[in-house]
mmCIF file of C-alpha atoms in Angstrom:
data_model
loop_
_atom_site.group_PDB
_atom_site.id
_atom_site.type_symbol
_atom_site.label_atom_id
_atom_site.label_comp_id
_atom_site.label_asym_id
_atom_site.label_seq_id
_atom_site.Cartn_x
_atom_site.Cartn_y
_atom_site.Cartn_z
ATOM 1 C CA UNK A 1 72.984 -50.622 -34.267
ATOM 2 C CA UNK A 2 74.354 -51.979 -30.834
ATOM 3 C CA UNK A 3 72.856 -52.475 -27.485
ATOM 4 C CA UNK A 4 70.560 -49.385 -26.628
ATOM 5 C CA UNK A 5 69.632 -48.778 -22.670
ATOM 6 C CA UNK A 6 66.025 -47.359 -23.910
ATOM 7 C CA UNK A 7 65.200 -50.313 -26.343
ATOM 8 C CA UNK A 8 66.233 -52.385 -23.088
ATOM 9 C CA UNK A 9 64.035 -50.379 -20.818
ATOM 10 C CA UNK A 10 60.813 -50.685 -23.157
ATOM 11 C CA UNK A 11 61.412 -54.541 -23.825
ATOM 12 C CA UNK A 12 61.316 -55.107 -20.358
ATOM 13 C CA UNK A 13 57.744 -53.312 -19.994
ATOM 14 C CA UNK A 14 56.758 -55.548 -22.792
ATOM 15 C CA UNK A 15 57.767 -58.617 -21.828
ATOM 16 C CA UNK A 16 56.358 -57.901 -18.225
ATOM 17 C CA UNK A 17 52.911 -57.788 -20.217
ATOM 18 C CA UNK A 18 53.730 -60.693 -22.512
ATOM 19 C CA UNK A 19 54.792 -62.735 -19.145
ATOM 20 C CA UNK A 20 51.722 -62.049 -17.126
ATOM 21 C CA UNK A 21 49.387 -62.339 -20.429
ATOM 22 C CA UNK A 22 50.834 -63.855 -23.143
ATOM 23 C CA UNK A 23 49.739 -60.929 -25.395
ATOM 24 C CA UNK A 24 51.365 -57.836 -26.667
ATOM 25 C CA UNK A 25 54.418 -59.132 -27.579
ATOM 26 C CA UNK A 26 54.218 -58.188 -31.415
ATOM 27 C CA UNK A 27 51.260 -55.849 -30.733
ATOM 28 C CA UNK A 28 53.393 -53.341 -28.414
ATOM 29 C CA UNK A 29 57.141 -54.493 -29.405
ATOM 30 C CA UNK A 30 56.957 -53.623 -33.360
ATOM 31 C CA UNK A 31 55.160 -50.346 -32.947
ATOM 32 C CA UNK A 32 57.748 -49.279 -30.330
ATOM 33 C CA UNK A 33 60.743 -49.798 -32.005
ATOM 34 C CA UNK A 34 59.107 -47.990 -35.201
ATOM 35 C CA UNK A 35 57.426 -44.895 -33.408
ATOM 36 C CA UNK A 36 60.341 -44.659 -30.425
ATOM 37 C CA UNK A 37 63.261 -45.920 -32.205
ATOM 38 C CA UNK A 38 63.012 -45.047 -35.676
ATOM 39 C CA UNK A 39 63.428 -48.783 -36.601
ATOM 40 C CA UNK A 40 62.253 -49.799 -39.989
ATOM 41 C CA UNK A 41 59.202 -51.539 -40.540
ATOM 42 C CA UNK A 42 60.512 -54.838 -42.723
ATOM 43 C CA UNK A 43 63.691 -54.644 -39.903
ATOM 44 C CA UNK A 44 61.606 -54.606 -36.735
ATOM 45 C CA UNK A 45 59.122 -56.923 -38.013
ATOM 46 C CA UNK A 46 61.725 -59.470 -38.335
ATOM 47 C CA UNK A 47 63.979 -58.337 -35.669
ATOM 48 C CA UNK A 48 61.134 -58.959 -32.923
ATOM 49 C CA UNK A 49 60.077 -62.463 -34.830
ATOM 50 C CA UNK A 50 64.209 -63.718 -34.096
ATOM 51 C CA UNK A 51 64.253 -61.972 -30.500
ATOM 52 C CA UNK A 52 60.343 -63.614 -29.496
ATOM 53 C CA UNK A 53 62.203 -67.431 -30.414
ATOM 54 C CA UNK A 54 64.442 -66.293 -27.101
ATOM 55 C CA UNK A 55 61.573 -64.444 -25.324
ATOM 56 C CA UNK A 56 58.712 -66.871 -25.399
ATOM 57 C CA UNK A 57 60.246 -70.596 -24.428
ATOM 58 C CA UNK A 58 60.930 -68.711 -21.132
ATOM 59 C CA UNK A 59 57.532 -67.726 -20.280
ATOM 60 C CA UNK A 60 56.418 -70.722 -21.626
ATOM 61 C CA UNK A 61 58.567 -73.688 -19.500
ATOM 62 C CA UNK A 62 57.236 -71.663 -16.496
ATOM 63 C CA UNK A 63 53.869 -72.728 -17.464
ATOM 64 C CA UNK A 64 54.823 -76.026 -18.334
ATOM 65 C CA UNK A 65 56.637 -76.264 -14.463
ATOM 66 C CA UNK A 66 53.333 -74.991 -13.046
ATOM 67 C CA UNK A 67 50.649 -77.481 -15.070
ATOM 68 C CA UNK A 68 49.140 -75.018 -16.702
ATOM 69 C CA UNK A 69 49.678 -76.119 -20.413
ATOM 70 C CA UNK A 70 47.915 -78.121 -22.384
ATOM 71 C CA UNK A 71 50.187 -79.964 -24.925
ATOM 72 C CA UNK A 72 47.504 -81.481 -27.227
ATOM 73 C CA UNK A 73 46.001 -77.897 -27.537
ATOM 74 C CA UNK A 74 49.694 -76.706 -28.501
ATOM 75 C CA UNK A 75 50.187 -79.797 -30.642
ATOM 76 C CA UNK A 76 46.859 -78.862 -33.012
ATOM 77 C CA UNK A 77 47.955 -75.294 -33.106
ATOM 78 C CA UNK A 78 50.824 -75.835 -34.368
ATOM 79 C CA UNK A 79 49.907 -78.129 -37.219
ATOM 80 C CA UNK A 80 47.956 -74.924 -38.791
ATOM 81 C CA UNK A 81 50.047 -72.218 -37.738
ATOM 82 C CA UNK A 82 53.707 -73.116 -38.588
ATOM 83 C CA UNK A 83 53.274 -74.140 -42.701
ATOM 84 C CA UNK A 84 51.064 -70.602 -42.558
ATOM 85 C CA UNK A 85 54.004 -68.656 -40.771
ATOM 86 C CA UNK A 86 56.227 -69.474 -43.379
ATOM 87 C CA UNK A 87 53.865 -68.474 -45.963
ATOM 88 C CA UNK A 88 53.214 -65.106 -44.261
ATOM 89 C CA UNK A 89 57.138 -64.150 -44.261
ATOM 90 C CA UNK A 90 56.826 -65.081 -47.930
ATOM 91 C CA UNK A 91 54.158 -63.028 -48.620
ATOM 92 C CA UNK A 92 55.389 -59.905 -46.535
ATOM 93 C CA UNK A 93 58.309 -60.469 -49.005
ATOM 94 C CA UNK A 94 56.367 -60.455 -52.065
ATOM 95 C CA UNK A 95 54.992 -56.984 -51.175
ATOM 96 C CA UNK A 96 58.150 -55.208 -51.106
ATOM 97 C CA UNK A 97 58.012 -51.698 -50.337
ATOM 98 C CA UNK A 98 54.110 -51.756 -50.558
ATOM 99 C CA UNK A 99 53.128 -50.522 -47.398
ATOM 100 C CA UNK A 100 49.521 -50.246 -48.460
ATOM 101 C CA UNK A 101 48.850 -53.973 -48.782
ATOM 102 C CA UNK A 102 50.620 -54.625 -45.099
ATOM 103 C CA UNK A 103 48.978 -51.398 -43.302
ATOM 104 C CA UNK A 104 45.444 -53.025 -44.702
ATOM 105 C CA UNK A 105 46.186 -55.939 -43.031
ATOM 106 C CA UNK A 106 47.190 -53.990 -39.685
ATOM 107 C CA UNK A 107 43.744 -52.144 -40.012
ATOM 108 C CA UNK A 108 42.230 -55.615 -39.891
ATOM 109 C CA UNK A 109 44.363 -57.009 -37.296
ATOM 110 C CA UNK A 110 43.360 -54.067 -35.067
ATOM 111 C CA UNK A 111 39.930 -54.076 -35.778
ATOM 112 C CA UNK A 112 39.920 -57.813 -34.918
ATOM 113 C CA UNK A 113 41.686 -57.308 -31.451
ATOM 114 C CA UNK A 114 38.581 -54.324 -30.648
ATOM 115 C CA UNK A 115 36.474 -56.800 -31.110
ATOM 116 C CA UNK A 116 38.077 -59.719 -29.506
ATOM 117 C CA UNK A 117 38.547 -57.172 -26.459
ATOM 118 C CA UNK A 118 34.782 -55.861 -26.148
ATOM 119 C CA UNK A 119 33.371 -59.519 -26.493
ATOM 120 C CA UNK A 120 35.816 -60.742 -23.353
ATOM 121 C CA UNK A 121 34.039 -57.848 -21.803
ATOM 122 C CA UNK A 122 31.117 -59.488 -22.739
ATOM 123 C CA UNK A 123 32.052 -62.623 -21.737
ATOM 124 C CA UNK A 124 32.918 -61.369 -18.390
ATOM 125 C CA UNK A 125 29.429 -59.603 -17.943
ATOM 126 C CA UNK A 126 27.795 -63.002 -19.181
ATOM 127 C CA UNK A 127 30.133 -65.254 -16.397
ATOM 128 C CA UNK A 128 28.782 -63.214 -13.800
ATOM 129 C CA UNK A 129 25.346 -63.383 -14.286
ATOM 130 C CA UNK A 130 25.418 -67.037 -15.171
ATOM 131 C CA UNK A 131 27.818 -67.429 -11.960
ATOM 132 C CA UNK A 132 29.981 -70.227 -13.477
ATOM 133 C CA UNK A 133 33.436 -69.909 -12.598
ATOM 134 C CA UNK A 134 36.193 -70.959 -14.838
ATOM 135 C CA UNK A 135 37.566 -74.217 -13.185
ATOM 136 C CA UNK A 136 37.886 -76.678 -16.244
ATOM 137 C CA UNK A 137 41.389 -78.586 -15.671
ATOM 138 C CA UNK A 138 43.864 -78.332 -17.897
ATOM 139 C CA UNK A 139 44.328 -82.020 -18.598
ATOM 140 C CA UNK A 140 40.646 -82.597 -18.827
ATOM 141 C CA UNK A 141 39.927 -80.455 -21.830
ATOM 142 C CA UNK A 142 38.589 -81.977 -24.535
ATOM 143 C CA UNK A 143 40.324 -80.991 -27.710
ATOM 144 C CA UNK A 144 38.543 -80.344 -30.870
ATOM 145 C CA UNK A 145 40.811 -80.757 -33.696
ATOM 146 C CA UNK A 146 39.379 -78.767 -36.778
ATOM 147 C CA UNK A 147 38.654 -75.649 -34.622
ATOM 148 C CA UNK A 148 41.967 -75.771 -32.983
ATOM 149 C CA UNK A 149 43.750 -76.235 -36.679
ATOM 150 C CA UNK A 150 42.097 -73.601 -37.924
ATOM 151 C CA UNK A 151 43.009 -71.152 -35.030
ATOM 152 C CA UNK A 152 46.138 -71.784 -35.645
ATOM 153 C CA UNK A 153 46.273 -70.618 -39.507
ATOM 154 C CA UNK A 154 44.844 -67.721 -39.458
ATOM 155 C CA UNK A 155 47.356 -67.022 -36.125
ATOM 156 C CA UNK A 156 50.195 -68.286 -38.493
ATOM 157 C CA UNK A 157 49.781 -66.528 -41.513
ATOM 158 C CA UNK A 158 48.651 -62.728 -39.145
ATOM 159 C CA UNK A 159 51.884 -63.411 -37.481
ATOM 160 C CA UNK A 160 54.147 -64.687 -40.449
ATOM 161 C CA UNK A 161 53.133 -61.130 -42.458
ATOM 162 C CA UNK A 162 53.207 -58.347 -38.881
ATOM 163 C CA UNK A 163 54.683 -60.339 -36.263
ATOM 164 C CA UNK A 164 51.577 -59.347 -34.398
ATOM 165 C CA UNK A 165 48.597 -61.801 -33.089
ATOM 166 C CA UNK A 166 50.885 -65.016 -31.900
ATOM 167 C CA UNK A 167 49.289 -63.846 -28.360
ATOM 168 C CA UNK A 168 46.828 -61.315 -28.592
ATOM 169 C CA UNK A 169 44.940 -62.753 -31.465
ATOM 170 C CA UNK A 170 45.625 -66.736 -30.399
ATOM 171 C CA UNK A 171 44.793 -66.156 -26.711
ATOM 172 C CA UNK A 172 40.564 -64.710 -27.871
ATOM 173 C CA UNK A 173 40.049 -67.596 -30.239
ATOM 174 C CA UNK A 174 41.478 -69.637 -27.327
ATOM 175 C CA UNK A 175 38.922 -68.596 -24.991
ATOM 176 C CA UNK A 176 35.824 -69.102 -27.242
ATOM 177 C CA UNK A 177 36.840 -72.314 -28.221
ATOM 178 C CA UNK A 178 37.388 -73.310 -24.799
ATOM 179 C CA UNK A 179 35.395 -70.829 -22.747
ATOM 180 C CA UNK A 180 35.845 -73.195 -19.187
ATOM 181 C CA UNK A 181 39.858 -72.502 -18.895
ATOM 182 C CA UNK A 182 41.014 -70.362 -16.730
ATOM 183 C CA UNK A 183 42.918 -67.145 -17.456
ATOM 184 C CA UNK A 184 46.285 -68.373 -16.390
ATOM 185 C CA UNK A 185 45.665 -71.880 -18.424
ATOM 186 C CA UNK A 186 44.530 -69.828 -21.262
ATOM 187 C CA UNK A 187 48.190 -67.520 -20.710
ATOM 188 C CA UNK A 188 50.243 -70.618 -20.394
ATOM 189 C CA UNK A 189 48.612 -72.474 -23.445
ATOM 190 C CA UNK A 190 49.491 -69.498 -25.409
ATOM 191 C CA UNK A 191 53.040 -68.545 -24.845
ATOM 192 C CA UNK A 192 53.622 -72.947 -25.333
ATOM 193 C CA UNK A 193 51.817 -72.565 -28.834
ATOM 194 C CA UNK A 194 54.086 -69.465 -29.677
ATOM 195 C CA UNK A 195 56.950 -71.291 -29.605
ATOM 196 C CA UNK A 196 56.737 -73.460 -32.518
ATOM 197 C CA UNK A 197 55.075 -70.487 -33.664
ATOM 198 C CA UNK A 198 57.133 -67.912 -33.412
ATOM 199 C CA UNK A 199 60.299 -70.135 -34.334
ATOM 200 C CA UNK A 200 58.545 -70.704 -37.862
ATOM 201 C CA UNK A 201 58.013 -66.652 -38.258
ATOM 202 C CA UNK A 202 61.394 -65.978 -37.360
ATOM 203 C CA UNK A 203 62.856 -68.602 -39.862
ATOM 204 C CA UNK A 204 61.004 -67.067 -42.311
ATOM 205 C CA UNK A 205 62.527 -63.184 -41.470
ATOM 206 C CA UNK A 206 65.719 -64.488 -41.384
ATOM 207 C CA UNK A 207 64.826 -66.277 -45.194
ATOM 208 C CA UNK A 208 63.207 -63.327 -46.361
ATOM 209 C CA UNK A 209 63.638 -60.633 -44.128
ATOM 210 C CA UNK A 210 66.315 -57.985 -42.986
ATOM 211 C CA UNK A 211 67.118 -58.559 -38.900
ATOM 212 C CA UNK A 212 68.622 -55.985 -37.180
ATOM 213 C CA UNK A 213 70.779 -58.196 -34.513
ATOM 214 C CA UNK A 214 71.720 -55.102 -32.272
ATOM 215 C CA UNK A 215 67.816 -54.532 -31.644
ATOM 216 C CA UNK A 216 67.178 -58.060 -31.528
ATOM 217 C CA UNK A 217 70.046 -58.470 -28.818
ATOM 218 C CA UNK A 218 68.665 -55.398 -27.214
ATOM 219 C CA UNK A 219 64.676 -56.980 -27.069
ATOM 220 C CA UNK A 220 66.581 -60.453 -25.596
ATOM 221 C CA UNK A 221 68.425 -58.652 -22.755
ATOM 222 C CA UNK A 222 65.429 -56.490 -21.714
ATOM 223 C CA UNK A 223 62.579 -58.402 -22.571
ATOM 224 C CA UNK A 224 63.421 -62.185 -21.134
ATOM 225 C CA UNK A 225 63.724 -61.577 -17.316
ATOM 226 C CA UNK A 226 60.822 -59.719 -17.208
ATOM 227 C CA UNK A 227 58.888 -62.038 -19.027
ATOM 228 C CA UNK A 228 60.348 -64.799 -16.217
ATOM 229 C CA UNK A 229 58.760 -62.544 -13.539
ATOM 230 C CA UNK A 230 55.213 -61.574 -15.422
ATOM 231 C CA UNK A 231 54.936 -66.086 -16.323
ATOM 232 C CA UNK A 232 55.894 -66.034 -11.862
ATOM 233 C CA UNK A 233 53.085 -63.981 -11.392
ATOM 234 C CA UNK A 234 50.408 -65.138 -14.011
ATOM 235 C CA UNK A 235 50.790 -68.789 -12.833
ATOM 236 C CA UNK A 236 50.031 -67.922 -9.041
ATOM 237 C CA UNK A 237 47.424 -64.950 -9.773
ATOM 238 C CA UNK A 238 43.418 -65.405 -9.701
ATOM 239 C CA UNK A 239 41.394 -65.377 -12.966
ATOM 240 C CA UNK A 240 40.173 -61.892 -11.671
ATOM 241 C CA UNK A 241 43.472 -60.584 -11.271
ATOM 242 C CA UNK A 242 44.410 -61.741 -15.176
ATOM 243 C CA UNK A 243 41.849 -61.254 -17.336
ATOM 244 C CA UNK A 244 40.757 -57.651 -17.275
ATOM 245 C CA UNK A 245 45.330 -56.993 -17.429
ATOM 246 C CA UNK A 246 44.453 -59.339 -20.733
ATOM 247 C CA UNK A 247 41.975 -57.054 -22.028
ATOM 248 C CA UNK A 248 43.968 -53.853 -21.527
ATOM 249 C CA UNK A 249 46.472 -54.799 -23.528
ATOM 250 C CA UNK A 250 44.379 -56.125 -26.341
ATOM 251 C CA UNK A 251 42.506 -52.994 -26.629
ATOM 252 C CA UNK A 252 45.422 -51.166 -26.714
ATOM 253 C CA UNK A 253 47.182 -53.190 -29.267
ATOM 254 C CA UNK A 254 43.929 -52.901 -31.289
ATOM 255 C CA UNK A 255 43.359 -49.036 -31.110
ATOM 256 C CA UNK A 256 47.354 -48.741 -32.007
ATOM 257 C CA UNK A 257 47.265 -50.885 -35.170
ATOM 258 C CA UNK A 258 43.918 -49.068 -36.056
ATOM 259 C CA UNK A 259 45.883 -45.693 -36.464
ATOM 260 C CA UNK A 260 45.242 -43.995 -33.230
ATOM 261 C CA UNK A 261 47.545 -41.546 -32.634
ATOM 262 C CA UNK A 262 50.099 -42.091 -29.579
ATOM 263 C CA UNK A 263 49.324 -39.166 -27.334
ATOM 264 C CA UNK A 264 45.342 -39.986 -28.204
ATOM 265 C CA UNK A 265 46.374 -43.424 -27.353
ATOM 266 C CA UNK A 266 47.692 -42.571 -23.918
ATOM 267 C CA UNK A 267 44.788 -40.729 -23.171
ATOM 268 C CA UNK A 268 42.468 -43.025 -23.749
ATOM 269 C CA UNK A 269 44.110 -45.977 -21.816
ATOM 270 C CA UNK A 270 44.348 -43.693 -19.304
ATOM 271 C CA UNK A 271 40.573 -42.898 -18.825
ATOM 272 C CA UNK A 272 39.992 -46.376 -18.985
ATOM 273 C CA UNK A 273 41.832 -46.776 -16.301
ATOM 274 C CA UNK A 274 40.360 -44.575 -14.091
ATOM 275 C CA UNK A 275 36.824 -45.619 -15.237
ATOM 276 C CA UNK A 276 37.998 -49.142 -14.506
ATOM 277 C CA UNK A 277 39.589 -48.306 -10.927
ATOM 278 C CA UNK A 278 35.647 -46.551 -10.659
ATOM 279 C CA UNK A 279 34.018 -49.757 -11.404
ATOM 280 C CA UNK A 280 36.419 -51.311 -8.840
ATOM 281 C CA UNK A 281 35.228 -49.186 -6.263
ATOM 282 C CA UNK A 282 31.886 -48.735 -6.640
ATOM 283 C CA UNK A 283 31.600 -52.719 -6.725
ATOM 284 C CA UNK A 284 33.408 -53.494 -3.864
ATOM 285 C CA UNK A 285 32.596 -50.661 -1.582
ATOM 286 C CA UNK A 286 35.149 -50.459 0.977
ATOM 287 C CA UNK A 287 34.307 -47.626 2.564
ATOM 288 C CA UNK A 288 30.975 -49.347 3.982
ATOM 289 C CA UNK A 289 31.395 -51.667 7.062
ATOM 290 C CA UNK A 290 28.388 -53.671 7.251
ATOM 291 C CA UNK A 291 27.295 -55.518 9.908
ATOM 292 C CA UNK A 292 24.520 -58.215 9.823
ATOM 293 C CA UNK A 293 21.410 -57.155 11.675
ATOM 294 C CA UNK A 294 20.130 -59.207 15.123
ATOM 295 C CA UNK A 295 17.715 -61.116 12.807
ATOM 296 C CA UNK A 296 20.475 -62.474 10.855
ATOM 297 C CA UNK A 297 22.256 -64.561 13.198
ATOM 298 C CA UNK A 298 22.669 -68.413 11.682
ATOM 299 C CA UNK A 299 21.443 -71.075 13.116
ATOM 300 C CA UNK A 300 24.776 -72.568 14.952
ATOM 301 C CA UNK A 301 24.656 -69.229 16.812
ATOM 302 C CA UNK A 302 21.754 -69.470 18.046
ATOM 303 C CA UNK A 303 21.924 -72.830 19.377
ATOM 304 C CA UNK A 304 25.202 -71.874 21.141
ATOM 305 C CA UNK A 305 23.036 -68.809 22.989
ATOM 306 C CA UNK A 306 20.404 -71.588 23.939
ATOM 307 C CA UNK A 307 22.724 -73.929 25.202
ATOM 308 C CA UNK A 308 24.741 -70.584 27.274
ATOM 309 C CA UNK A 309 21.488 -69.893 28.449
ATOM 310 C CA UNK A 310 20.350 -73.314 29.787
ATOM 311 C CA UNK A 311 23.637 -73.537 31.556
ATOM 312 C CA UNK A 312 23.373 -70.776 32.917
ATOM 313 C CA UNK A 313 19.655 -71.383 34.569
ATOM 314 C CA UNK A 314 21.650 -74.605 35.596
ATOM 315 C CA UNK A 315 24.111 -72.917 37.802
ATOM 316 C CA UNK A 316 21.589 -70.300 39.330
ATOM 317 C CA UNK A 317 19.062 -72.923 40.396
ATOM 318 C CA UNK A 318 22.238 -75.012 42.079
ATOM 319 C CA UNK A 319 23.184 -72.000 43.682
ATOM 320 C CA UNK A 320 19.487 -71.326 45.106
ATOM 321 C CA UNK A 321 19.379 -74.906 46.228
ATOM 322 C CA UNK A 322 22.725 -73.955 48.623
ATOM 323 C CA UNK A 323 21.216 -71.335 50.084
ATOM 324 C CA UNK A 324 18.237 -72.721 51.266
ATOM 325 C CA UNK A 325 17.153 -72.260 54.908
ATOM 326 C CA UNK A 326 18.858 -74.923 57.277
ATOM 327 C CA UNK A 327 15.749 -75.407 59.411
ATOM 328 C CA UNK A 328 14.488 -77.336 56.615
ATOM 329 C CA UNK A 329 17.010 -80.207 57.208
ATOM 330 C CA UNK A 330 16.481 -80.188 61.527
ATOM 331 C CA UNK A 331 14.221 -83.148 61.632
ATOM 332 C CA UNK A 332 10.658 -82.294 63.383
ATOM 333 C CA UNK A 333 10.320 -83.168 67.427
#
């Protein structure tokens, strides 16, 4: 298979997402070229594992331009997740043709990413009531090693057997472990760790897998620009902007790889969508232009009229001291 104009088109959507997120890449790229493209499994598996060693460094050394990486966090990572990569490709080619075994651990995967998606809704609710923004710096984090390690095996062995999870699934444990970063240092962490990651996985498909090289050649030509342009954007944009584009495409990843059917699919990001744009609306209320009644004027306001006033009493009582009657200064006879 050669270069393909449609598998170019839908790798650039993806690596928009996987730019501005750091999620979806696996989640959105594998079912794509299986459902759209009538790829096979064990190919695009591997196929998007060799093309992601080309698609993520890019993404990443934006991040790594803009600050917003922490290299200790990548460093700990990696220690767990690149021995389990390998061992996943292994073990995706010890099943074989056994599609049962790998479409139980899909099931899981997606019911993991559900759950990951409605607790950062959670989380959300909870950072608004508590009113504590996000504004740990990225240099100041203190690293925990054994939680960190341990995020990165179980990232490392999901991704080493589907190719899916070295975002989606990396970027939730990320933010529990570290719940004070901020969406585009959580997004910038992630792609960094998915290097090493990723480069492991891909080893591994090219060890034990079967790679396509006209898809993968068709994911690279697509997929890195607009992953260039979605890393641009996620390093300048707001935590509000980020996070709820973050928790889109996790739920969608999850519903897919829990056996929702496409056109169901569609449907249902859809309404959430709209219910989202709702929310949107009915929080922010732009159609009302309120004005702050008479009694609410601050304090510097009110000593400015005060002050107006006195000058103004000022200049009248000069005036009425001009136009006095003359008589009064014609001495007495």
């Amino acid at each position: 298979m050669g270069l393909s104009l449609y598998v170019v088109l839908g790798s650039a959507v993806v690596g928009l997402l996987v730019g501005l997120t750091g999620a979806g890449g696996g989640a959105l790229m594998t079912p794509m070229l299986i459902l759209l493209f009538s790829v096979k499994p064990a190919a695009a598996i591997s196929s998007d594992l060799v093309a992601a060693v080309v698609m993520r460094p890019v993404g990443a050394a934006v991040h790594l331009h803009k600050g917003t990486v922490n290299l200790r966090l990548v460093g700990w990572m990696s220690l767990g997740s690149v021995p389990m990569a390998f061992l996943g490709a292994f073990l995706l080619h010890e099943m074989g043709n056994n599609s049962a075994d790998q479409k139980n651990v899909e099931i899981a995967l997606g019911a993991a990413l559900l759950i990951g998606a409605a607790a950062m809704v959670l989380r959300y609710v909870l950072d608004r009531r508590s009113s504590r923004p996000r504004t740990g710096k990225i240099a100041e984090v203190v690293v925990r090693p054994v939680p960190t390690v341990l995020i990165g095996i179980v990232g490392g062995l999901i991704v080493g057997i589907t190719s899916v999870g070295s975002g989606s699934l990396m970027i939730i444990l990320l933010l529990f472990a570290y719940p004070m970063l901020r969406a585009g240092q959580l997004v910038g962490t992630d792609l960094a760790q998915a290097v090493p990651l990723t480069a492991a996985a891909a080893l591994g498909a090219l060890t034990f897998g079967h790679v396509e090289f006209g898809v993968t050649a068709s994911i690279i030509v697509g997929s890195v620009p607009a992953v260039l342009i979605g890393s641009l954007l996620s390093s300048r944009a707001p935590d509000r902007s980020i996070r709820p584009v973050i928790t889109f495409v996790i739920f969608a990843s999850g519903l897919k790889y829990v056996g929702v059917p496409t056109t169901t699919l569609g449907w249902t990001m859809g309404a959430v969508l709209v219910a989202g744009a709702a929310y949107s609306l009915a929080a922010r209320r732009p159609w009302r232009r309120d004005r702050p009644p008479a009694a609410a004027v601050t304090e510097p306001a009110r000593a400015l009229a005060q002050q107006t006033a006195q000058q103004r009493a000022q200049q009248r009582a000069g005036r009425a001291g001009a136009t006095a009657d003359p008589l009064d200064d014609v001495p007495a006879r």
